[in-house]
Short mmCIF file of C-alpha atoms and ligand atoms in Angstrom, two decimals:
data_model
loop_
_atom_site.label_atom_id
_atom_site.label_comp_id
_atom_site.label_asym_id
_atom_site.label_seq_id
_atom_site.Cartn_x
_atom_site.Cartn_y
_atom_site.Cartn_z
CA MET A 38 -13.06 13.96 21.13
CA SER A 39 -16.85 14.63 20.48
CA GLN A 40 -19.71 12.62 21.63
CA ILE A 41 -23.20 12.33 20.87
CA THR A 42 -25.99 11.73 23.77
CA ILE A 43 -28.66 9.28 22.30
CA HIS A 44 -32.44 8.93 22.96
CA GLY A 45 -33.03 5.21 21.93
CA GLY A 46 -36.08 3.03 21.24
CA LYS A 47 -37.07 4.77 18.19
CA PRO A 48 -37.06 3.18 14.72
CA LEU A 49 -34.91 4.40 12.00
CA THR A 50 -37.15 5.11 9.03
CA GLY A 51 -36.27 7.40 5.84
CA SER A 52 -33.97 7.10 2.99
CA ILE A 53 -29.95 7.84 2.77
CA GLU A 54 -27.70 7.90 -0.31
CA LEU A 55 -24.43 6.00 -0.78
CA LYS A 56 -21.67 7.39 -2.25
CA GLY A 57 -18.66 5.97 -3.65
CA ALA A 58 -17.00 2.90 -1.57
CA LYS A 59 -14.34 4.22 1.37
CA ASN A 60 -12.40 0.46 0.39
CA LEU A 61 -12.33 1.84 -3.14
CA VAL A 62 -12.10 5.31 -3.67
CA THR A 63 -8.88 5.89 -1.10
CA LYS A 64 -6.97 3.58 -3.73
CA ALA A 65 -8.33 4.68 -6.57
CA MET A 66 -6.72 7.90 -5.51
CA VAL A 67 -3.40 6.17 -5.27
CA ALA A 68 -3.78 4.70 -8.57
CA ALA A 69 -4.17 8.53 -10.42
CA LEU A 70 -0.50 8.92 -9.41
CA LEU A 71 0.49 6.45 -12.02
CA GLY A 72 -1.08 8.39 -14.97
CA GLU A 73 0.53 10.68 -16.90
CA THR A 74 -2.54 13.02 -17.59
CA PRO A 75 -4.98 14.01 -15.13
CA SER A 76 -7.63 11.54 -13.56
CA VAL A 77 -11.61 11.92 -12.55
CA LEU A 78 -13.02 10.10 -9.92
CA ARG A 79 -16.76 10.74 -9.01
CA ASP A 80 -18.91 9.86 -5.93
CA VAL A 81 -16.09 10.48 -3.82
CA PRO A 82 -17.10 10.60 -0.26
CA HIS A 83 -16.40 13.44 2.19
CA ILE A 84 -14.39 10.99 4.85
CA SER A 85 -11.56 11.34 6.93
CA ASP A 86 -9.69 8.84 4.86
CA VAL A 87 -10.59 10.64 1.85
CA GLU A 88 -9.14 13.59 3.21
CA VAL A 89 -5.89 11.82 4.73
CA VAL A 90 -5.04 10.40 1.58
CA SER A 91 -5.87 13.94 -0.35
CA ARG A 92 -3.21 15.48 1.97
CA LEU A 93 -0.48 13.12 0.97
CA LEU A 94 -1.23 13.30 -2.35
CA GLN A 95 -1.05 17.02 -2.25
CA LEU A 96 2.63 16.50 -0.51
CA HIS A 97 3.71 14.80 -3.63
CA GLY A 98 2.73 17.36 -5.84
CA VAL A 99 -0.90 16.13 -7.00
CA ASN A 100 -3.28 18.64 -7.51
CA ILE A 101 -6.30 18.08 -6.15
CA ASP A 102 -10.14 19.48 -6.53
CA HIS A 103 -12.89 17.50 -4.64
CA ASP A 104 -16.69 19.12 -4.60
CA PRO A 105 -18.17 17.21 -1.22
CA ILE A 106 -21.68 17.69 -2.95
CA THR A 107 -21.26 16.03 -5.92
CA GLY A 108 -18.56 13.79 -5.11
CA ASP A 109 -16.48 14.69 -8.19
CA MET A 110 -12.67 14.91 -7.39
CA HIS A 111 -10.43 16.04 -10.08
CA MET A 112 -6.50 15.02 -9.58
CA ASP A 113 -3.82 16.32 -11.63
CA PRO A 114 -0.57 14.10 -11.31
CA SER A 115 1.55 16.19 -13.98
CA ASN A 116 4.28 17.68 -11.45
CA VAL A 117 4.54 14.31 -8.92
CA GLU A 118 7.73 15.58 -6.59
CA GLN A 119 9.23 14.15 -3.58
CA ALA A 120 7.36 15.08 -0.38
CA ARG A 121 9.38 16.37 2.96
CA MET A 122 9.60 13.46 5.25
CA VAL A 123 8.63 15.64 7.93
CA ASP A 124 5.48 16.72 5.90
CA ILE A 125 4.72 12.94 5.73
CA ASP A 126 5.42 11.71 8.99
CA ALA A 127 2.56 14.20 10.45
CA HIS A 128 -0.23 11.70 9.00
CA ALA A 129 1.74 8.89 10.77
CA GLY A 130 -0.97 6.72 12.39
CA SER A 131 -3.73 8.46 10.71
CA SER A 132 -4.75 5.55 7.78
CA ARG A 133 -3.58 2.55 6.61
CA ILE A 134 -3.53 3.64 2.59
CA PRO A 135 -0.15 5.03 2.98
CA ILE A 136 1.91 2.00 2.27
CA LEU A 137 -0.11 2.02 -0.86
CA PHE A 138 1.94 4.65 -2.25
CA CYS A 139 5.39 2.43 -2.53
CA GLY A 140 4.33 1.07 -6.00
CA PRO A 141 3.24 4.31 -7.95
CA LEU A 142 6.22 6.32 -6.07
CA LEU A 143 8.73 3.80 -6.52
CA HIS A 144 7.70 4.22 -10.52
CA ARG A 145 7.10 7.95 -10.78
CA LEU A 146 10.19 8.99 -8.33
CA GLY A 147 12.42 5.86 -8.28
CA GLU A 148 11.87 6.31 -4.54
CA ALA A 149 9.41 6.58 -1.43
CA PHE A 150 8.74 7.34 2.27
CA ILE A 151 5.73 6.34 4.04
CA PRO A 152 5.06 7.33 7.80
CA GLY A 153 3.78 4.49 10.38
CA LEU A 154 0.51 3.13 9.57
CA GLY A 155 -2.90 4.03 11.28
CA GLY A 156 -6.46 2.39 10.83
CA CYS A 157 -8.64 0.67 13.22
CA GLU A 158 -7.31 -2.00 16.01
CA ILE A 159 -8.86 -5.00 15.23
CA GLY A 160 -5.68 -6.98 15.28
CA ASN A 161 -2.18 -6.79 14.55
CA ARG A 162 -2.55 -5.54 10.92
CA PRO A 163 1.15 -6.64 9.85
CA VAL A 164 2.35 -5.49 6.53
CA ASP A 165 4.77 -8.50 6.31
CA PHE A 166 2.92 -9.29 2.76
CA HIS A 167 3.35 -6.04 1.51
CA PHE A 168 7.00 -5.62 1.90
CA ASP A 169 7.51 -9.15 0.48
CA VAL A 170 5.38 -8.33 -2.45
CA LEU A 171 7.32 -5.19 -3.01
CA ARG A 172 11.15 -6.91 -2.43
CA SER A 173 9.68 -9.45 -5.16
CA PHE A 174 9.20 -6.58 -7.31
CA GLY A 175 12.86 -5.23 -6.70
CA ALA A 176 12.39 -2.86 -4.02
CA VAL A 177 14.99 -2.10 -1.62
CA ILE A 178 13.24 -1.58 2.09
CA GLU A 179 14.46 0.62 5.13
CA LYS A 180 13.09 0.65 8.21
CA LEU A 181 13.55 4.18 10.06
CA PRO A 182 12.04 5.15 13.56
CA THR A 183 9.78 7.51 11.90
CA GLY A 184 8.32 5.24 8.87
CA THR A 185 9.78 3.23 5.83
CA ARG A 186 11.88 4.41 2.94
CA LEU A 187 11.99 2.78 -0.32
CA SER A 188 13.94 2.83 -3.37
CA ALA A 189 13.95 0.56 -6.57
CA PRO A 190 17.69 1.27 -7.84
CA GLU A 191 17.19 -1.01 -10.86
CA GLY A 192 13.06 -0.05 -11.73
CA LEU A 193 10.32 -2.36 -10.85
CA LYS A 194 10.37 -5.56 -12.60
CA GLY A 195 7.28 -8.16 -12.91
CA ALA A 196 6.86 -11.26 -10.43
CA LYS A 197 5.83 -14.36 -9.54
CA ILE A 198 3.87 -13.82 -6.35
CA ASN A 199 1.78 -16.49 -4.22
CA LEU A 200 0.15 -14.81 -1.14
CA PRO A 201 -0.17 -16.73 1.86
CA TYR A 202 -3.87 -15.16 2.31
CA PRO A 203 -5.98 -13.49 0.11
CA SER A 204 -5.47 -10.00 1.51
CA VAL A 205 -7.22 -7.15 -0.17
CA GLY A 206 -4.21 -4.83 0.50
CA ALA A 207 -1.18 -6.99 -0.64
CA THR A 208 -3.25 -7.72 -3.62
CA GLU A 209 -3.77 -3.75 -4.60
CA GLN A 210 -0.13 -3.66 -3.35
CA VAL A 211 0.73 -6.05 -6.57
CA LEU A 212 -1.78 -4.21 -8.97
CA LEU A 213 -0.72 -0.87 -8.22
CA SER A 214 3.17 -1.93 -8.46
CA ALA A 215 2.79 -4.44 -11.55
CA THR A 216 0.65 -2.46 -14.18
CA THR A 217 3.94 -0.39 -15.08
CA ALA A 218 6.65 -2.56 -13.99
CA ASP A 219 9.05 -4.15 -16.68
CA GLY A 220 7.38 -7.77 -17.77
CA LEU A 221 4.67 -9.97 -16.65
CA THR A 222 3.31 -10.62 -13.25
CA GLU A 223 1.17 -13.39 -11.71
CA LEU A 224 -0.14 -13.42 -8.77
CA SER A 225 -1.99 -16.37 -7.17
CA GLY A 226 -3.90 -16.46 -3.74
CA ALA A 227 -5.40 -12.93 -4.87
CA ALA A 228 -8.39 -11.25 -2.95
CA ILE A 229 -11.23 -10.62 -5.65
CA GLU A 230 -13.48 -8.36 -3.53
CA PRO A 231 -15.53 -6.02 -5.88
CA GLU A 232 -13.65 -3.02 -4.72
CA ILE A 233 -10.53 -4.86 -6.16
CA ILE A 234 -12.44 -5.64 -9.69
CA ASP A 235 -13.35 -1.56 -9.54
CA LEU A 236 -9.68 -1.18 -9.06
CA ILE A 237 -8.89 -3.20 -11.89
CA ALA A 238 -11.41 -1.42 -14.17
CA ILE A 239 -9.77 1.80 -13.18
CA LEU A 240 -6.34 0.64 -13.98
CA GLN A 241 -7.76 -0.67 -17.37
CA LYS A 242 -8.83 2.90 -18.23
CA MET A 243 -5.47 3.91 -17.71
CA GLY A 244 -3.79 1.55 -20.23
CA ALA A 245 -3.11 -1.35 -17.91
CA ILE A 246 -3.45 -4.88 -19.39
CA ILE A 247 -4.91 -7.13 -16.36
CA SER A 248 -6.53 -11.01 -16.49
CA VAL A 249 -8.74 -12.11 -13.53
CA ASP A 250 -8.63 -15.88 -14.01
CA THR A 251 -9.98 -18.68 -11.89
CA ASP A 252 -8.60 -19.81 -8.57
CA ARG A 253 -7.84 -16.38 -7.34
CA VAL A 254 -5.06 -15.78 -10.40
CA ILE A 255 -4.44 -11.86 -11.51
CA ARG A 256 -1.66 -11.95 -14.69
CA ILE A 257 -0.74 -8.35 -15.07
CA GLU A 258 1.65 -7.50 -18.14
CA GLY A 259 3.58 -4.58 -17.50
CA VAL A 260 2.95 -1.29 -20.13
CA LYS A 261 5.56 1.78 -20.42
CA LYS A 262 2.93 4.33 -19.40
CA LEU A 263 -0.38 5.08 -18.21
CA HIS A 264 -2.59 7.77 -18.72
CA GLY A 265 -5.54 9.26 -16.53
CA TYR A 266 -8.96 7.65 -15.93
CA ASN A 267 -12.52 8.94 -15.52
CA HIS A 268 -14.37 6.75 -13.34
CA ARG A 269 -17.67 6.62 -11.00
CA ALA A 270 -16.48 4.34 -8.00
CA ILE A 271 -18.70 1.54 -7.15
CA PRO A 272 -21.11 1.98 -4.20
CA ASP A 273 -19.95 1.54 -0.31
CA ARG A 274 -21.46 -2.14 0.13
CA ASN A 275 -20.08 -1.84 3.89
CA GLU A 276 -22.33 1.40 4.20
CA ALA A 277 -25.17 -0.01 3.07
CA ALA A 278 -25.04 -3.41 5.11
CA SER A 279 -24.35 -1.10 8.27
CA TRP A 280 -27.75 0.89 7.62
CA ALA A 281 -29.76 -2.47 6.87
CA ALA A 282 -28.45 -3.77 10.38
CA ALA A 283 -29.50 -0.48 11.94
CA ALA A 284 -32.98 -0.85 10.40
CA LEU A 285 -33.34 -4.16 11.42
CA ALA A 286 -32.13 -3.51 15.03
CA THR A 287 -34.36 -0.64 15.71
CA GLN A 288 -37.36 -2.11 13.95
CA GLY A 289 -37.22 0.55 11.55
CA ASP A 290 -37.37 0.88 7.71
CA ILE A 291 -34.54 2.37 5.77
CA PHE A 292 -34.24 2.74 1.84
CA VAL A 293 -30.37 2.74 0.95
CA GLY A 294 -30.28 4.42 -2.33
CA GLY A 295 -27.54 3.13 -4.94
CA ALA A 296 -27.01 -0.24 -2.85
CA ASN A 297 -25.77 -2.55 -5.64
CA GLN A 298 -27.71 -6.28 -4.83
CA VAL A 299 -25.20 -8.09 -6.80
CA ASP A 300 -22.38 -6.60 -4.82
CA MET A 301 -24.34 -7.97 -1.62
CA MET A 302 -25.55 -11.23 -2.49
CA THR A 303 -23.73 -13.13 0.50
CA PHE A 304 -25.20 -9.91 3.16
CA LEU A 305 -29.06 -10.36 1.53
CA ASN A 306 -28.76 -14.33 2.45
CA VAL A 307 -28.16 -13.82 5.89
CA PHE A 308 -30.28 -10.71 6.41
CA ARG A 309 -33.14 -12.62 5.01
CA LYS A 310 -32.03 -15.60 7.29
CA VAL A 311 -32.44 -13.41 10.53
CA GLY A 312 -35.51 -12.36 9.94
CA GLY A 313 -34.90 -9.11 8.11
CA ALA A 314 -36.89 -7.97 4.85
CA PHE A 315 -35.34 -6.26 1.88
CA ASP A 316 -36.83 -4.93 -1.59
CA VAL A 317 -34.52 -4.64 -4.48
CA LEU A 318 -35.65 -1.80 -6.35
CA GLN A 319 -34.51 0.42 -9.52
CA ASN A 320 -32.09 2.87 -7.66
CA GLY A 321 -31.45 1.11 -4.48
CA ILE A 322 -32.60 -1.54 -1.97
CA ARG A 323 -35.22 -0.76 0.82
CA PHE A 324 -34.18 -2.78 4.08
CA TYR A 325 -36.78 -3.04 6.99
CA HIS A 326 -37.96 -5.21 10.16
CA PRO A 327 -41.18 -7.06 9.00
CA GLY A 328 -42.78 -7.01 12.48
CA THR A 329 -42.25 -10.68 12.98
CA ASP A 330 -39.42 -12.58 15.43
CA LEU A 331 -35.73 -12.59 14.26
CA ASN A 332 -34.19 -15.85 14.12
CA PRO A 333 -30.90 -16.68 15.37
CA VAL A 334 -28.00 -17.55 12.90
CA VAL A 335 -24.87 -19.20 12.31
CA ILE A 336 -21.97 -17.01 10.13
CA GLU A 337 -18.42 -17.12 9.58
CA THR A 338 -16.71 -14.24 8.25
CA ASP A 339 -14.71 -14.69 4.93
CA VAL A 340 -13.01 -13.41 1.96
CA HIS A 341 -15.32 -12.67 -0.87
CA PRO A 342 -17.41 -14.01 -2.09
CA GLY A 343 -17.57 -15.00 1.85
CA PHE A 344 -19.66 -12.71 4.64
CA MET A 345 -17.60 -9.76 5.07
CA THR A 346 -15.76 -9.01 8.32
CA ASP A 347 -17.39 -5.54 8.04
CA TRP A 348 -21.01 -6.62 8.12
CA GLN A 349 -20.66 -8.74 11.59
CA GLN A 350 -20.56 -5.83 13.75
CA PRO A 351 -23.43 -4.06 13.13
CA LEU A 352 -25.70 -7.11 12.51
CA VAL A 353 -24.44 -8.69 15.87
CA VAL A 354 -26.83 -5.79 17.09
CA ALA A 355 -30.02 -7.03 15.60
CA MET A 356 -28.74 -10.79 16.48
CA THR A 357 -29.34 -9.74 20.41
CA GLN A 358 -32.61 -9.59 19.41
CA ALA A 359 -33.15 -12.69 17.67
CA GLN A 360 -34.92 -15.75 19.25
CA GLY A 361 -32.15 -18.01 20.47
CA LEU A 362 -28.61 -18.20 20.19
CA SER A 363 -26.38 -17.10 17.27
CA ILE A 364 -22.83 -17.79 16.39
CA VAL A 365 -20.03 -15.73 14.67
CA HIS A 366 -16.86 -17.09 13.84
CA GLU A 367 -14.60 -14.27 12.45
CA THR A 368 -11.82 -15.68 10.31
CA VAL A 369 -10.24 -12.17 8.68
CA TYR A 370 -9.31 -10.53 11.91
CA GLU A 371 -8.29 -11.71 15.08
CA ASN A 372 -9.38 -9.22 17.36
CA ARG A 373 -12.80 -7.85 16.19
CA PHE A 374 -14.91 -8.58 18.81
CA GLY A 375 -13.57 -5.83 21.22
CA PHE A 376 -17.10 -3.80 20.70
CA THR A 377 -19.36 -6.76 22.33
CA GLU A 378 -18.39 -5.61 25.70
CA ALA A 379 -20.41 -2.35 25.64
CA LEU A 380 -23.09 -4.29 24.13
CA ASN A 381 -23.09 -6.56 27.19
CA ALA A 382 -23.10 -3.36 29.33
CA MET A 383 -25.98 -2.57 27.82
CA GLY A 384 -28.08 -5.79 28.70
CA ALA A 385 -26.52 -8.19 25.57
CA GLN A 386 -25.33 -11.74 26.29
CA ILE A 387 -22.48 -12.56 24.01
CA GLN A 388 -20.04 -14.57 25.40
CA ILE A 389 -16.44 -14.62 23.39
CA TYR A 390 -14.18 -17.89 22.78
CA ARG A 391 -10.81 -18.51 21.34
CA GLU A 392 -12.29 -21.91 19.89
CA CYS A 393 -13.17 -21.75 15.90
CA LEU A 394 -17.02 -22.17 16.41
CA GLY A 395 -17.27 -22.92 12.68
CA GLY A 396 -15.81 -25.35 10.29
CA THR A 397 -13.83 -22.42 7.62
CA PRO A 398 -10.38 -22.68 7.95
CA CYS A 399 -8.94 -20.07 10.07
CA ARG A 400 -5.47 -18.84 11.13
CA PHE A 401 -6.31 -18.06 15.00
CA GLY A 402 -7.67 -21.17 16.19
CA GLN A 403 -5.38 -22.83 19.10
CA ARG A 404 -4.16 -19.32 19.77
CA ASN A 405 -4.78 -17.02 21.97
CA PHE A 406 -7.37 -14.76 20.26
CA TYR A 407 -10.82 -14.38 20.88
CA HIS A 408 -12.42 -14.52 17.56
CA SER A 409 -16.03 -16.54 17.94
CA ALA A 410 -18.96 -15.23 19.55
CA VAL A 411 -22.17 -16.55 20.94
CA ILE A 412 -25.05 -14.05 21.25
CA SER A 413 -27.95 -15.23 23.26
CA GLY A 414 -31.18 -13.39 22.55
CA PRO A 415 -33.44 -11.99 22.67
CA THR A 416 -32.11 -9.19 25.47
CA PRO A 417 -33.66 -5.92 25.98
CA LEU A 418 -30.92 -3.34 25.44
CA VAL A 419 -30.70 -0.23 27.98
CA GLY A 420 -28.86 2.75 27.53
CA ALA A 421 -25.08 3.42 28.84
CA ASP A 422 -22.18 5.32 28.41
CA ILE A 423 -20.17 3.91 25.92
CA ARG A 424 -16.80 4.87 23.85
CA VAL A 425 -16.58 3.92 20.16
CA PRO A 426 -13.56 1.67 19.48
CA ASP A 427 -13.26 1.42 15.84
CA LEU A 428 -15.03 2.01 12.70
CA ARG A 429 -17.54 -0.57 12.27
CA GLY A 430 -17.74 -1.42 16.14
CA GLY A 431 -18.46 2.29 16.64
CA PHE A 432 -21.38 2.24 14.27
CA SER A 433 -22.43 -0.78 16.00
CA HIS A 434 -22.58 1.10 19.17
CA VAL A 435 -24.89 3.60 17.67
CA VAL A 436 -26.92 1.37 16.61
CA ALA A 437 -27.49 -0.40 20.02
CA ALA A 438 -28.03 3.14 21.38
CA LEU A 439 -30.35 3.61 18.90
CA ALA A 440 -32.53 0.43 19.68
CA ALA A 441 -31.95 0.59 23.44
CA THR A 442 -34.49 2.47 25.98
CA GLY A 443 -33.13 5.35 27.69
CA THR A 444 -30.30 7.44 26.98
CA SER A 445 -26.63 6.77 26.13
CA ASN A 446 -23.71 8.80 25.88
CA VAL A 447 -21.58 7.56 22.85
CA SER A 448 -17.77 9.16 22.99
CA ASN A 449 -15.19 9.05 20.28
CA ILE A 450 -17.65 9.37 17.49
CA GLN A 451 -15.14 11.17 15.25
CA LEU A 452 -14.00 7.74 14.37
CA ILE A 453 -16.99 6.84 12.74
CA SER A 454 -16.45 9.74 10.22
CA ARG A 455 -13.46 8.29 9.14
CA GLY A 456 -15.87 5.91 7.10
CA TYR A 457 -19.49 7.10 7.16
CA GLU A 458 -19.97 10.41 5.12
CA LYS A 459 -22.49 12.89 6.85
CA PHE A 460 -23.19 10.34 9.84
CA LEU A 461 -25.05 12.67 12.03
CA GLU A 462 -26.71 14.27 8.66
CA LYS A 463 -27.91 10.64 7.92
CA LEU A 464 -29.12 9.75 11.64
CA ASP A 465 -31.09 13.06 11.67
CA ALA A 466 -32.86 12.23 8.41
CA LEU A 467 -33.64 8.94 9.57
CA GLY A 468 -35.52 10.46 12.49
CA ALA A 469 -33.09 9.41 15.57
CA ASP A 470 -33.24 11.56 18.65
CA PHE A 471 -29.62 12.70 19.80
CA GLU A 472 -27.71 15.67 20.57
CA PHE A 473 -24.20 16.03 19.51
CA GLU A 474 -21.31 17.57 21.31
CA ALA A 475 -18.31 18.77 19.67
N1 EPU B 245 -2.38 -9.65 6.68
C1 EPU B 245 -1.60 -10.17 6.94
N2 EPU B 245 0.04 -9.76 6.59
C2 EPU B 245 -0.46 -8.91 5.48
C3 EPU B 245 -1.57 -7.74 5.25
C4 EPU B 245 -2.39 -8.70 5.80
O1 EPU B 245 -1.21 -11.17 7.78
O2 EPU B 245 0.66 -7.81 5.14
C5 EPU B 245 -3.74 -10.23 7.28
C6 EPU B 245 -4.33 -9.15 8.18
O3 EPU B 245 -3.83 -9.08 9.39
C7 EPU B 245 -5.91 -9.62 8.28
C8 EPU B 245 -5.85 -10.31 7.06
O4 EPU B 245 -4.92 -10.17 6.56
O5 EPU B 245 -5.98 -10.47 9.41
C9 EPU B 245 -6.84 -9.43 5.89
O6 EPU B 245 -6.48 -8.51 5.54
P1 EPU B 245 -6.66 -7.27 4.53
O7 EPU B 245 -5.06 -7.10 3.88
O8 EPU B 245 -7.26 -7.94 2.94
O9 EPU B 245 -7.12 -6.57 4.82
P2 EPU B 245 -6.77 -4.60 4.57
O10 EPU B 245 -6.64 -4.27 3.03
O11 EPU B 245 -6.07 -4.21 5.68
C10 EPU B 245 -9.41 -3.90 3.68
C11 EPU B 245 -10.47 -3.02 4.18
C12 EPU B 245 -10.91 -3.58 5.63
C13 EPU B 245 -11.51 -4.85 5.35
C14 EPU B 245 -10.17 -5.72 4.72
C15 EPU B 245 -11.01 -6.99 4.73
C16 EPU B 245 -9.52 -0.95 3.33
C17 EPU B 245 -8.78 0.38 3.77
N3 EPU B 245 -9.84 -1.77 4.78
O12 EPU B 245 -8.14 -3.86 4.92
O13 EPU B 245 -12.03 -2.53 5.72
O14 EPU B 245 -12.16 -5.37 6.66
O15 EPU B 245 -9.96 -5.32 3.77
O16 EPU B 245 -12.06 -7.06 3.56
O17 EPU B 245 -9.61 -1.50 2.40
C18 EPU B 245 -12.92 -1.18 7.34
O18 EPU B 245 -13.60 -0.83 6.54
O19 EPU B 245 -13.29 -0.84 8.22
C19 EPU B 245 -12.08 -2.13 6.93
C20 EPU B 245 -11.14 -2.55 8.23
#
């Protein structure tokens, strides 16, 4: 377990550069499995989620060459083969992406084995939608003590699917299963996040026929085969939002190279309402604290085009410095406020509630989930010893430590490298005062 000691109270200033979105590249890598010829994905970040997916692809015979400097990744799936269960099992608990291997492996090999899933502990994170989707296509699913085995004795056939909630992962499951399934698939209740649209663009480059209609309906006409693709991943808007929040909370000024305004409009509106300033430039966005008081805001997280759940944690740190009461109603995950405990230990005043503090329809009201937060500001933050709980919560801990006076020891810091490339190098480039202990 690695740790950093942060001497806070210094604004973060400077510039950083984004690479491709974590929540697109790992799925785009899985899509390469469907092609009969090699694919090239550009702007792939060097993060541990990418490493896990690379290893799983390699175990299935995909040849991978990733240049971490340029971000170019070459994937050759000409010799896809069944991996040994024991080798796959070594990756149990490391990521949630393996569940997306199901459709492509069923198409390529007629069977699949996936390890127990990992990922951030921000709720129960069931996979019932995924398995229902796969069953609709004709997959047979067998749960084993070590993982899940799937087969498709008669191949995968197009289906009519209605998701009970616009799940990002389940929508990707449908896309990756339906493109080479036999016949037409109609998906209602689909997620339409920019990363999903980029995945659809990739599949179209590969030869798929997919249309995105109004009201969250996606139609896929199955094709017999797909070829490789050449694609530059969309920039990571979640990382951009994280650094924007860091600039605001530390009274700093950060240029985020590659940040794309169109994919971040909902975030930018809230950032402006809190009192943050930004300039949209030719090749990125400059985010800064304008030197005036910050304002309290009321936000509800939601699926796209709403305010993303991944944006709330770092921004909550800035809300602790706003003049008055801010409210955050989390409607995507039932347990995403665990990180507030550490902020309170640093001097924040954040109260969490089971009630829905907002009008957005939510699956967690009247249940035992602390999914609303009230943040009273402004409260000075002071250094503390804290432990990173998950990716975005961890980023917010680091931001709080940077904004605080005094010294903080932040442990379990390696979790942040799951999703933020060159995290410590970027902190260094932005003038943070810290020491790293491996
Ligand atoms: N859900 C179910 N059953 C399912 C699938 C999802 O009940 O079978 C529920 C989840 O429990 C959750 C909600 O549906 O309450 C939304 O989950 P979704 O499937 O949309 O999330 P995901 O695909 O597991 C991705 C990102 C998350 C991001 C969410 C929402 C990746 C690898 N992860 O997760 O990113 O928060 O979509 O946009 O793409 C992160 O980057 O830190 C992160 C957690």
